[in-house]
mmCIF file of C-alpha atoms in Angstrom:
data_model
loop_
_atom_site.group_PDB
_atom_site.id
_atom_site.type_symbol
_atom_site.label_atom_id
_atom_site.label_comp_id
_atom_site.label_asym_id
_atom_site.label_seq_id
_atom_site.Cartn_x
_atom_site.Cartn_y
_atom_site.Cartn_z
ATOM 1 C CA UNK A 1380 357.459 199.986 -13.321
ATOM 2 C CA UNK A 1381 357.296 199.541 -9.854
ATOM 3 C CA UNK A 1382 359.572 202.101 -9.345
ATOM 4 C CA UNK A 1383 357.588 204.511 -11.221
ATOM 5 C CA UNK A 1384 354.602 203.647 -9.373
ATOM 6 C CA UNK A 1385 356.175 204.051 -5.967
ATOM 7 C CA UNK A 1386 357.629 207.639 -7.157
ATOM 8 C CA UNK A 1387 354.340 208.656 -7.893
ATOM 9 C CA UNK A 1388 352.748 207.351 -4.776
ATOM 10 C CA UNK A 1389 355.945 209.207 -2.608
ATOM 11 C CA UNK A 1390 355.352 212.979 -4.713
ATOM 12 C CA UNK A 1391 352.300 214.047 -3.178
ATOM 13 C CA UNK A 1392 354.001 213.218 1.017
ATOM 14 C CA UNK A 1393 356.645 215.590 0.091
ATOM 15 C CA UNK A 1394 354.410 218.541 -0.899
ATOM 16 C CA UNK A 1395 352.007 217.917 1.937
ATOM 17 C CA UNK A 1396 355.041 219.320 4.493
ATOM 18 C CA UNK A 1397 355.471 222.520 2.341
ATOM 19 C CA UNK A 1398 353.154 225.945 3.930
ATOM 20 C CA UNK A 1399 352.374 226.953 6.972
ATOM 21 C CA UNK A 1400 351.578 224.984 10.194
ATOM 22 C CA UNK A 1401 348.326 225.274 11.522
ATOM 23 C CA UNK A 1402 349.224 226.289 14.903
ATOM 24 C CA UNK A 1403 351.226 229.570 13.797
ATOM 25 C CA UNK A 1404 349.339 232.904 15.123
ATOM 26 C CA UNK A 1405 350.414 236.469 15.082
ATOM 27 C CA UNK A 1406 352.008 238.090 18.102
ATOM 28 C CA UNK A 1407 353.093 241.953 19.196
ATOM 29 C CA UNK A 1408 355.179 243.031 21.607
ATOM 30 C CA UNK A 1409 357.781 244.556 23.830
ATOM 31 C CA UNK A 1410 361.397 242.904 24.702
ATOM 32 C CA UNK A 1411 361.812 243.022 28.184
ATOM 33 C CA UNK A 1412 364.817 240.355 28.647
ATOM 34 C CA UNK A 1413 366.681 237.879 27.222
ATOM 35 C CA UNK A 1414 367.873 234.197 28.613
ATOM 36 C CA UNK A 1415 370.640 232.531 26.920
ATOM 37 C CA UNK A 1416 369.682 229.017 25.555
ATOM 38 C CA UNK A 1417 373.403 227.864 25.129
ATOM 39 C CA UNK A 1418 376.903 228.609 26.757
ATOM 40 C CA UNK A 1419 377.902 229.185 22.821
ATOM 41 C CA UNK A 1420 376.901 231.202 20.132
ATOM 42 C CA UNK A 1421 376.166 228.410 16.638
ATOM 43 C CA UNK A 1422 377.362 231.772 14.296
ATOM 44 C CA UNK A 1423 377.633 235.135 14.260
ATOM 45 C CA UNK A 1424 374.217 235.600 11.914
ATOM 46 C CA UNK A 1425 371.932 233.057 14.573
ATOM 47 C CA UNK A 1426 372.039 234.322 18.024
ATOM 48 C CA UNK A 1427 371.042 231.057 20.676
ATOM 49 C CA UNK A 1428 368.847 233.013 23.522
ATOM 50 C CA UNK A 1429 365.231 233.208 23.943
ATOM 51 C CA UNK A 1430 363.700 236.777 24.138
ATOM 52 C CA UNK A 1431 361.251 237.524 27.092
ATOM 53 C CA UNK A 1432 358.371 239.268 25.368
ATOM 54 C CA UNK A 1433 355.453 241.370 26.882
ATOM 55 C CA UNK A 1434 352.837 240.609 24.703
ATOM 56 C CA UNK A 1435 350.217 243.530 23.409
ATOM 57 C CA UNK A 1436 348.894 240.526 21.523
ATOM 58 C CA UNK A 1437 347.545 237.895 21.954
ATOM 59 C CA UNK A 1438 346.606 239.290 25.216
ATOM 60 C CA UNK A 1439 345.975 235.892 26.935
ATOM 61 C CA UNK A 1440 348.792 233.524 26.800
ATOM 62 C CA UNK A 1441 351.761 234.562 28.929
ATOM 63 C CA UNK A 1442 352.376 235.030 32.491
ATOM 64 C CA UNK A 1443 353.674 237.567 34.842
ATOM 65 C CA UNK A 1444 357.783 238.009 34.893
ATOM 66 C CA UNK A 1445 359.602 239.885 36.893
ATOM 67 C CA UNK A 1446 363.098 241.244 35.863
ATOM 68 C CA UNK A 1447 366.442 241.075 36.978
ATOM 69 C CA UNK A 1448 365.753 244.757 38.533
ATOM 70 C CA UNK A 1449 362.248 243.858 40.312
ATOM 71 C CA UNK A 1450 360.269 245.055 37.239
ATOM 72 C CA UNK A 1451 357.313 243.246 36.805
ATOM 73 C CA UNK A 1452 355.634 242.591 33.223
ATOM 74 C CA UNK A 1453 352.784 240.781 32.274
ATOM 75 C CA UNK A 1454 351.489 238.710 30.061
ATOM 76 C CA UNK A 1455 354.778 237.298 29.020
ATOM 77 C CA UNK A 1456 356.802 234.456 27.070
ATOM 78 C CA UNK A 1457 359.511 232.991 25.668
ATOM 79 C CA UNK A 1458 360.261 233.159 22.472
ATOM 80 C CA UNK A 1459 363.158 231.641 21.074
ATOM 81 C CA UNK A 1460 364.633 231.623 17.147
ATOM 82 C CA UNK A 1461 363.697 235.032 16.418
ATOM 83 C CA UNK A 1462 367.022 234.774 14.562
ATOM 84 C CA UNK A 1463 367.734 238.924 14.880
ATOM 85 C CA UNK A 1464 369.196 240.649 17.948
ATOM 86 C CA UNK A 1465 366.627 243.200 19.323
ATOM 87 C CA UNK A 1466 367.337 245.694 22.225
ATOM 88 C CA UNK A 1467 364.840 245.840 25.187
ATOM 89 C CA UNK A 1468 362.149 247.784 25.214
ATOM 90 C CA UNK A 1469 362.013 247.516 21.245
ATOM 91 C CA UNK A 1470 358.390 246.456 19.801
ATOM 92 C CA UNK A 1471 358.814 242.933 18.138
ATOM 93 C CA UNK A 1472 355.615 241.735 15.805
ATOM 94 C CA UNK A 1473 355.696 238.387 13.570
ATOM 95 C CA UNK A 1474 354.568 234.776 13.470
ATOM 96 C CA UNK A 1475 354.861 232.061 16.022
ATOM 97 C CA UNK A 1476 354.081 229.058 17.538
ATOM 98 C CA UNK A 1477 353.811 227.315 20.946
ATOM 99 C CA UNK A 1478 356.237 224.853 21.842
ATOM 100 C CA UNK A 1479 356.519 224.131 25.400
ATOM 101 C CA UNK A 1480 358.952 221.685 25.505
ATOM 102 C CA UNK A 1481 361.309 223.895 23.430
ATOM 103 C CA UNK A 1482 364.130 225.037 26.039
ATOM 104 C CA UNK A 1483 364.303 221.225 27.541
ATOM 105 C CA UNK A 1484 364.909 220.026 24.229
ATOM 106 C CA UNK A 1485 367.067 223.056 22.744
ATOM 107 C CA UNK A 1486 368.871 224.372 25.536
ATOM 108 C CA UNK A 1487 371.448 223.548 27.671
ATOM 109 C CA UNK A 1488 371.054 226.362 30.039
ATOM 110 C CA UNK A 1489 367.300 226.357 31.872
ATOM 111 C CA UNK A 1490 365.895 228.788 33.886
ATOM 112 C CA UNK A 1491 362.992 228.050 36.135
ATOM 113 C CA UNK A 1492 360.237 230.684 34.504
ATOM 114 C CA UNK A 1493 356.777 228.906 34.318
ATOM 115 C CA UNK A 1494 356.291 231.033 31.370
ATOM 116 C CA UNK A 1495 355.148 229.670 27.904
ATOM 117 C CA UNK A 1496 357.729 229.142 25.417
ATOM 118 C CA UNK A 1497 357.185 229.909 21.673
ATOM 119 C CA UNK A 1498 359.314 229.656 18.497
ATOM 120 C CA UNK A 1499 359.449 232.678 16.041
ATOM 121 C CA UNK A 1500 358.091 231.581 12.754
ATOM 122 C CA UNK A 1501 358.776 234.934 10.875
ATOM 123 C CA UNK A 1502 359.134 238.608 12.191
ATOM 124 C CA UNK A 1503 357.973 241.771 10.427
#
């Protein structure tokens, strides 16, 4: 019985994890570069780099970046997991959150950008 009782008291935990988080925001933009996150690629199907985008929107949350070429963008970040290969200058649009601590906990290559780092949460 106690058993029971502490199945039925567990249930509802594991369905409170399921949906979306609540920091998770739509985001549109342009690839402008890429930094590799790892010396390594995990597979062929989940590339390990974090794409520098110039955001369109939100229009408030990146910084300026300027490219290996002197090109300067603005408004940019880091987003990393996007889990597809894009080419720059392609439009990328999706979900995603903030994580700033992302690259320091993910990555064993680090670049010294002070822009914000985000993790793709789905793409269009």
């Amino acid at each position: 019985m106690k058993k029971l009782l502490l199945i039925l008291a567990i249930t509802p935990l594991l369905l409170v994890g399921c949906g979306k988080p609540d920091n998770v925001f739509d985001f549109s933009g342009t690839m402008v570069d890429y930094l590799e996150c790892t010396m390594q690629y995990t597979s062929l199907s989940e590339f390990d780099y974090g794409m520098v985008l110039s955001l369109d929107t939100p229009d408030s949350i990146g910084k300026d970046y300027t490219d290996q070429t002197g090109e300067k963008f603005h408004n940019c970040i880091i987003l990393y997991r996007t889990k597809a290969r894009f080419k720059i200058g392609e439009k990328v649009s999706g979900s995603m959150y903030l994580d700033e601590k992302y690259s320091k906990a993910y990555c064993q290559i680090h670049y010294h950008y002070d822009l914000p780092e985000g993790v793709c949460y789905s793409l269009d």
